[in-house]
Tab-separated table of C-alpha atoms in Angstrom:
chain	number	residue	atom	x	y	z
W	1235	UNK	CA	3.825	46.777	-45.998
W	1236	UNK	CA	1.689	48.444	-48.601
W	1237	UNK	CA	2.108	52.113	-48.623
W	1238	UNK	CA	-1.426	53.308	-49.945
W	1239	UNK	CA	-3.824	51.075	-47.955
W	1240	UNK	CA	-7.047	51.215	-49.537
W	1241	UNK	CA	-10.206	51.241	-46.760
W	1242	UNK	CA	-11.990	49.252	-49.381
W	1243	UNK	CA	-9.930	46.226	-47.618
W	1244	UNK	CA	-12.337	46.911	-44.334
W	1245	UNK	CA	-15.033	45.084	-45.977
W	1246	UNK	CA	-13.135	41.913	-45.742
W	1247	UNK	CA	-13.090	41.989	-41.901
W	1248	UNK	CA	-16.337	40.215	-40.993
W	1249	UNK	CA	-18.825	42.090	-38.187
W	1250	UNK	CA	-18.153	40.412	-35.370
W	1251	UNK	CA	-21.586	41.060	-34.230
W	1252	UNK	CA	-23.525	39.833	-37.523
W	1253	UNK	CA	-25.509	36.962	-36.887
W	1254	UNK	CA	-23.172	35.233	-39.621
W	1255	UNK	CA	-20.245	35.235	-37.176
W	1256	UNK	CA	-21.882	32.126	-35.299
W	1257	UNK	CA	-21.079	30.249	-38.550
W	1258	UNK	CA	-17.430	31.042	-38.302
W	1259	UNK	CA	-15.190	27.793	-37.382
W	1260	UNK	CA	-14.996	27.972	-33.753
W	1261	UNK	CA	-12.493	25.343	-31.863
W	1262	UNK	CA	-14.502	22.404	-30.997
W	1263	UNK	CA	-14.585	21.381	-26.966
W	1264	UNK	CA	-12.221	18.831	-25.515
W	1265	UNK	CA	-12.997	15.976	-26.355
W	1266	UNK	CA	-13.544	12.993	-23.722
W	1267	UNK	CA	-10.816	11.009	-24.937
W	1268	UNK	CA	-8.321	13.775	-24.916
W	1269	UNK	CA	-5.481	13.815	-23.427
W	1270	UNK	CA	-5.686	15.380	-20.414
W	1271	UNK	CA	-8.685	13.714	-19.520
W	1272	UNK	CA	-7.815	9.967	-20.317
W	1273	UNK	CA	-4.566	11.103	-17.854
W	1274	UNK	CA	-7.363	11.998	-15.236
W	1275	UNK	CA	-8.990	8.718	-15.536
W	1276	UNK	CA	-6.303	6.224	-15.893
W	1277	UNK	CA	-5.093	7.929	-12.169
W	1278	UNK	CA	-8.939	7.379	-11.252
W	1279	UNK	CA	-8.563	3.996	-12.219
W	1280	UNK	CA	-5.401	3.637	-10.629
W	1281	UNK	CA	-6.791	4.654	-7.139
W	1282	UNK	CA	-9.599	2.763	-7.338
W	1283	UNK	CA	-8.149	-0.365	-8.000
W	1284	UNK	CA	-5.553	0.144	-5.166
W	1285	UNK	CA	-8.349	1.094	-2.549
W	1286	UNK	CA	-9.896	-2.276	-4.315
W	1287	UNK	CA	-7.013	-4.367	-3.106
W	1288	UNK	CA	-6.417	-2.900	0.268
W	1289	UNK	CA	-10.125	-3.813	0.843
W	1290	UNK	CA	-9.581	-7.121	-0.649
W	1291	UNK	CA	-6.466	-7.782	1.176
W	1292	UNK	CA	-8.347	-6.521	4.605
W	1293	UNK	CA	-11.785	-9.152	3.474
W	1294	UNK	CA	-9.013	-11.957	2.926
W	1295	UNK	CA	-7.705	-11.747	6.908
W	1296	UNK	CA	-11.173	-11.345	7.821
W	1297	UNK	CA	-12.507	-14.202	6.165
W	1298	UNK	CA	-9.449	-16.701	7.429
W	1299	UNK	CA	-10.240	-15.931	10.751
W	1300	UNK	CA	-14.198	-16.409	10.222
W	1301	UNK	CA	-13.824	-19.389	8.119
W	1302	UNK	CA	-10.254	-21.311	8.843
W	1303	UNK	CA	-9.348	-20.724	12.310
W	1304	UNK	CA	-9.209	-18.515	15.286
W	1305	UNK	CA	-7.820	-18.946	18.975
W	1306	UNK	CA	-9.722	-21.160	21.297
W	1307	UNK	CA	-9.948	-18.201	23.775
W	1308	UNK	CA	-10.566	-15.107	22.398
W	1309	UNK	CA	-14.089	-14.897	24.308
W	1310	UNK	CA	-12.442	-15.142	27.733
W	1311	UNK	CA	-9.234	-12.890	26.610
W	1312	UNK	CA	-9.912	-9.109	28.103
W	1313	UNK	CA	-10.560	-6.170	25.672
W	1314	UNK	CA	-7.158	-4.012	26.143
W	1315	UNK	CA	-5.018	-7.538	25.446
W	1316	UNK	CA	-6.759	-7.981	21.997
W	1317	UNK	CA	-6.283	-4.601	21.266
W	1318	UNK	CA	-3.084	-4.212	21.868
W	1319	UNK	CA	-2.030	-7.421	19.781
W	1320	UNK	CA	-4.204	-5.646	16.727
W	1321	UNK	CA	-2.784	-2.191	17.386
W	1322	UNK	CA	1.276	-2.928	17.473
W	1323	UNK	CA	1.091	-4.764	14.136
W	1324	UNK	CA	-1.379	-2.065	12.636
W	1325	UNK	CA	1.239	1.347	14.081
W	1326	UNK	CA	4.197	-0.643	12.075
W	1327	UNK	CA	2.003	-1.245	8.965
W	1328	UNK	CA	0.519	2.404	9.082
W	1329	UNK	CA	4.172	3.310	9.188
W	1330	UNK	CA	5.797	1.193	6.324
W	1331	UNK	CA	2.186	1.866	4.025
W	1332	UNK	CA	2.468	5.399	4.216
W	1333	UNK	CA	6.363	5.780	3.283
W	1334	UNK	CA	5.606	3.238	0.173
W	1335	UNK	CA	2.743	5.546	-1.278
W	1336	UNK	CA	3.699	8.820	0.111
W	1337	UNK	CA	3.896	11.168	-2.814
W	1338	UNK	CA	6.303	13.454	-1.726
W	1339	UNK	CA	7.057	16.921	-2.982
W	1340	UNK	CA	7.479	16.633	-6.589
W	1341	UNK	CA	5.243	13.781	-6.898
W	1342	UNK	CA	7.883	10.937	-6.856
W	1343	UNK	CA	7.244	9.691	-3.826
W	1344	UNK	CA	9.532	10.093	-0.259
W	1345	UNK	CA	13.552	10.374	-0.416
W	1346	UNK	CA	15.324	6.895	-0.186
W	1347	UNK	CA	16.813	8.052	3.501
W	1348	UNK	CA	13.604	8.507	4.420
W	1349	UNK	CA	12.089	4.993	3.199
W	1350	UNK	CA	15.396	3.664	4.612
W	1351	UNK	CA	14.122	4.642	8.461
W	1352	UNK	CA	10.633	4.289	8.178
W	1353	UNK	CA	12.004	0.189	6.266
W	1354	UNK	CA	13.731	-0.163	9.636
W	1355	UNK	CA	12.038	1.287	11.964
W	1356	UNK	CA	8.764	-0.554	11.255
W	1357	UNK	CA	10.058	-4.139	12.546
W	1358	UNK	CA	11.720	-2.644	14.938
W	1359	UNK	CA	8.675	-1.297	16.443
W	1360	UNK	CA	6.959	-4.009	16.219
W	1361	UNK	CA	9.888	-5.685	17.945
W	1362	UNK	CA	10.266	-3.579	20.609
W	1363	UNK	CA	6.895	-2.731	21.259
W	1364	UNK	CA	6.192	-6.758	21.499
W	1365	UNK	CA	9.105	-7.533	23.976
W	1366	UNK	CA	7.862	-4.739	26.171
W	1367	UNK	CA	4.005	-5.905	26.091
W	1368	UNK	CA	3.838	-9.664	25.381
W	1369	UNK	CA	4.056	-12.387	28.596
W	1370	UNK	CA	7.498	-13.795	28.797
W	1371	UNK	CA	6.608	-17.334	30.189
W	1372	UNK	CA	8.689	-20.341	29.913
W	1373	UNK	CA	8.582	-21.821	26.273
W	1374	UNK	CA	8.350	-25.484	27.470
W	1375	UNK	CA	9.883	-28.139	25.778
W	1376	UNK	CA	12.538	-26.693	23.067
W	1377	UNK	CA	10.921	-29.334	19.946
W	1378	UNK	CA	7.502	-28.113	21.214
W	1379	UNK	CA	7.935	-24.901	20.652
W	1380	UNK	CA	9.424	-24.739	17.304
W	1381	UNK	CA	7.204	-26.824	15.890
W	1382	UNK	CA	4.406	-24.033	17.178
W	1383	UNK	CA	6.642	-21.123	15.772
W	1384	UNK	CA	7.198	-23.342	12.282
W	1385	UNK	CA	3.724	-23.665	11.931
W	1386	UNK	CA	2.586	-20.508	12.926
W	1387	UNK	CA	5.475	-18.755	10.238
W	1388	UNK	CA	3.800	-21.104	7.768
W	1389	UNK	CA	0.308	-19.588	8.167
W	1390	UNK	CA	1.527	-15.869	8.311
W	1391	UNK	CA	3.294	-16.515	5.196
W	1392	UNK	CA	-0.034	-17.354	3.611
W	1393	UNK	CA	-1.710	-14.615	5.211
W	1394	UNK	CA	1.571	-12.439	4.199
W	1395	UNK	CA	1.389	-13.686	0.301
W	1396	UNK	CA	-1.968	-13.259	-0.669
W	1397	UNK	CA	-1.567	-8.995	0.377
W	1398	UNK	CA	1.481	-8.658	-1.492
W	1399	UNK	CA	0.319	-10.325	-4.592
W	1400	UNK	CA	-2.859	-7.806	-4.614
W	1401	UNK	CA	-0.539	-4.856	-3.432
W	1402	UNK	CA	2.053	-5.694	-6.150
W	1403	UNK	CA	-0.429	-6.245	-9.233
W	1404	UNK	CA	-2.276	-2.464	-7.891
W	1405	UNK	CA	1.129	-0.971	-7.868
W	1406	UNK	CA	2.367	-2.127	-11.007
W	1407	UNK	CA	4.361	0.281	-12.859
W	1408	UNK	CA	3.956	2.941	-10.434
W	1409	UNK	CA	6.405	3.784	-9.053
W	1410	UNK	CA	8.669	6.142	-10.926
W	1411	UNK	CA	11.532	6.191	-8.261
W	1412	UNK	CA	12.939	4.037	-5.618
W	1413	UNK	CA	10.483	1.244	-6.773
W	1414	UNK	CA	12.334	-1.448	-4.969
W	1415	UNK	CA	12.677	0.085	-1.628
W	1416	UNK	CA	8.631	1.191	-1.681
W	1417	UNK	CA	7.291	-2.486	-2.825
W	1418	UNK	CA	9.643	-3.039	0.317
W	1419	UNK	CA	7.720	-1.274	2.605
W	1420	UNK	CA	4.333	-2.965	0.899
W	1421	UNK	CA	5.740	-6.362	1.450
W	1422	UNK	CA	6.489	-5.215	5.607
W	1423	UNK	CA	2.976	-3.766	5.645
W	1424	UNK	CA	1.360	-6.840	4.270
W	1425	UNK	CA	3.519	-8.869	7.110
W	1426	UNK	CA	2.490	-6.821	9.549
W	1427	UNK	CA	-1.356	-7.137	8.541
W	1428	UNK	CA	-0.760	-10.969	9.148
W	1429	UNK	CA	0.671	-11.182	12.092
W	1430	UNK	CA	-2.419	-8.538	13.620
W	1431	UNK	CA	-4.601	-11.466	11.777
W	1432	UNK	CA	-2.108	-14.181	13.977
W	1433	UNK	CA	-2.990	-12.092	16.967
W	1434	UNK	CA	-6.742	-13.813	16.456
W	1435	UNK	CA	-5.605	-17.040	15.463
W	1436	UNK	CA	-2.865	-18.192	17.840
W	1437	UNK	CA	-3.198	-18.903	21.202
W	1438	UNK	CA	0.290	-18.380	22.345
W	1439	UNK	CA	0.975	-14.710	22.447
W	1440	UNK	CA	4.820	-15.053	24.381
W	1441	UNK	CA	7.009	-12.540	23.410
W	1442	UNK	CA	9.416	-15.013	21.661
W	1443	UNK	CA	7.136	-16.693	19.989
W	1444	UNK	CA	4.951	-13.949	18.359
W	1445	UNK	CA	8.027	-12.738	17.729
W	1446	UNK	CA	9.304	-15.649	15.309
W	1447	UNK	CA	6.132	-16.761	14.388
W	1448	UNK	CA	4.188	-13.686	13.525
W	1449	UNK	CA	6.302	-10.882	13.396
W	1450	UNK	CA	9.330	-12.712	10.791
W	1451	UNK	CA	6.989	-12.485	8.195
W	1452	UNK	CA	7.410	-9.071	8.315
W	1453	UNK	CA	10.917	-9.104	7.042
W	1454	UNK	CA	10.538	-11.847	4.869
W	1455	UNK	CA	7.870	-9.812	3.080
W	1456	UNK	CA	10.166	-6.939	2.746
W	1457	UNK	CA	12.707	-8.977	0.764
W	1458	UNK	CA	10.553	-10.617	-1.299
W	1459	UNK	CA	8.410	-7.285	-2.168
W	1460	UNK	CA	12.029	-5.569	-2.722
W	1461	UNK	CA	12.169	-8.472	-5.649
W	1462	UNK	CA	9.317	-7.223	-6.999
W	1463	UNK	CA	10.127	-3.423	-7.363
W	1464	UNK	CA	12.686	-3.119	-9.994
W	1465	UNK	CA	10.818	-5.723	-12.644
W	1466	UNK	CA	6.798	-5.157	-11.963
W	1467	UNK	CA	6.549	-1.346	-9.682
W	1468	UNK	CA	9.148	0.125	-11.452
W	1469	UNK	CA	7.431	2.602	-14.195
């Protein structure tokens, strides 16, 4: 430190309030491509194109049952019977859909105990819930009626696949933990959206058979979204 400062060294420092100060160098704005902000719209993107399939997914059950099929009866059926073959299906997907994309407290989504119940309990629901609501009339001949639950599993599967594809490709590299268990619960949610969509499309709505037919999807799409996780969610 100089020991004799000279005050002639004030004239150096520039008046801040000269109008020469607005030609200082000044730090230029963000810029749009900076960092924080491409961050902000790659998770834009990201939400959009998952709301994007989950509409898509919703359009594709809607359009098989406008275009390829639907039960003979579902004029005559009565209100509450529809409904509750929609609603069941839709309570376990609401519950497996929100454990896959639930965020959790540090942003890395739900603890694995936690996906573990909500992976179980959403069949099970839909099990239960089915066996307790659904007519439990004689299935008839034995051949008859699994060649009605084959085909029926083979057109939930479709309705099942076509979901899980969109769900996978939107979640892709998303998941930073537990990726296998969440694309889990997105392959039960998709099987449950297909067997509300069987609920419109087959006429036999026996526990047992609904059961089989529509609701095995369910776990069927759990395993195969669990394949999924580690190689395609995982980020």
């Amino acid at each position: 430190m100089r020991s004799n400062p000279s005050l002639d060294d004030l004239a150096a420092i520039p008046d801040p309030f000269d109008d020469a100060a607005a030609s200082w160098p000044q730090r230029p704005p963000p810029a749009v491509g900076a960092p924080g902000n491409a961050a902000r719209s790659t998770r834009s993107m990201r939400h959009q194109l998952r709301y994007a399939a989950a509409a898509a997914a919703i359009l594709y059950e809607i359009a098989w049952v406008v275009f390829v099929e639907r039960r003979a009866d579902l004029a005559a059926l009565p209100a509450s019977r529809i409904a509750l073959g929609l609603l069941i299906p839709w309570v376990a997907l609401a519950v497996a859909l929100r454990a896959a994309v639930q965020r959790g407290a540090i942003g890395l989504g739900a603890s694995t105990n936690y996906l573990r119940t909500c992976l179980l309990l959403s069949p099970c629901f839909f099990a239960i819930a089915t066996w307790l609501v659904a007519p439990h009339a004689p299935a008839g001949s034995t051949a008859l009626f699994w060649n009605r639950t084959a085909v029926c599993a083979s057109v939930t599967a479709i309705l099942t696949a076509v979901p899980l594809g969109l769900g996978v490709l939107a979640f892709r590299r998303a998941f930073v933990a537990a990726s296998t268990w969440r694309t889990a619960l997105l392959g039960v949610a998709c099987g449950a959206l297909a067997a509300s969509t069987m609920s419109i499309v087959c006429q036999d709505g026996r526990a047992l058979h609904v059961l089989l037919g529509h609701g095995t999807m369910m776990v069927i799409g759990g395993i195969v979204g669990a394949l999924f996780g580690r190689h395609i969610a995982r980020a």
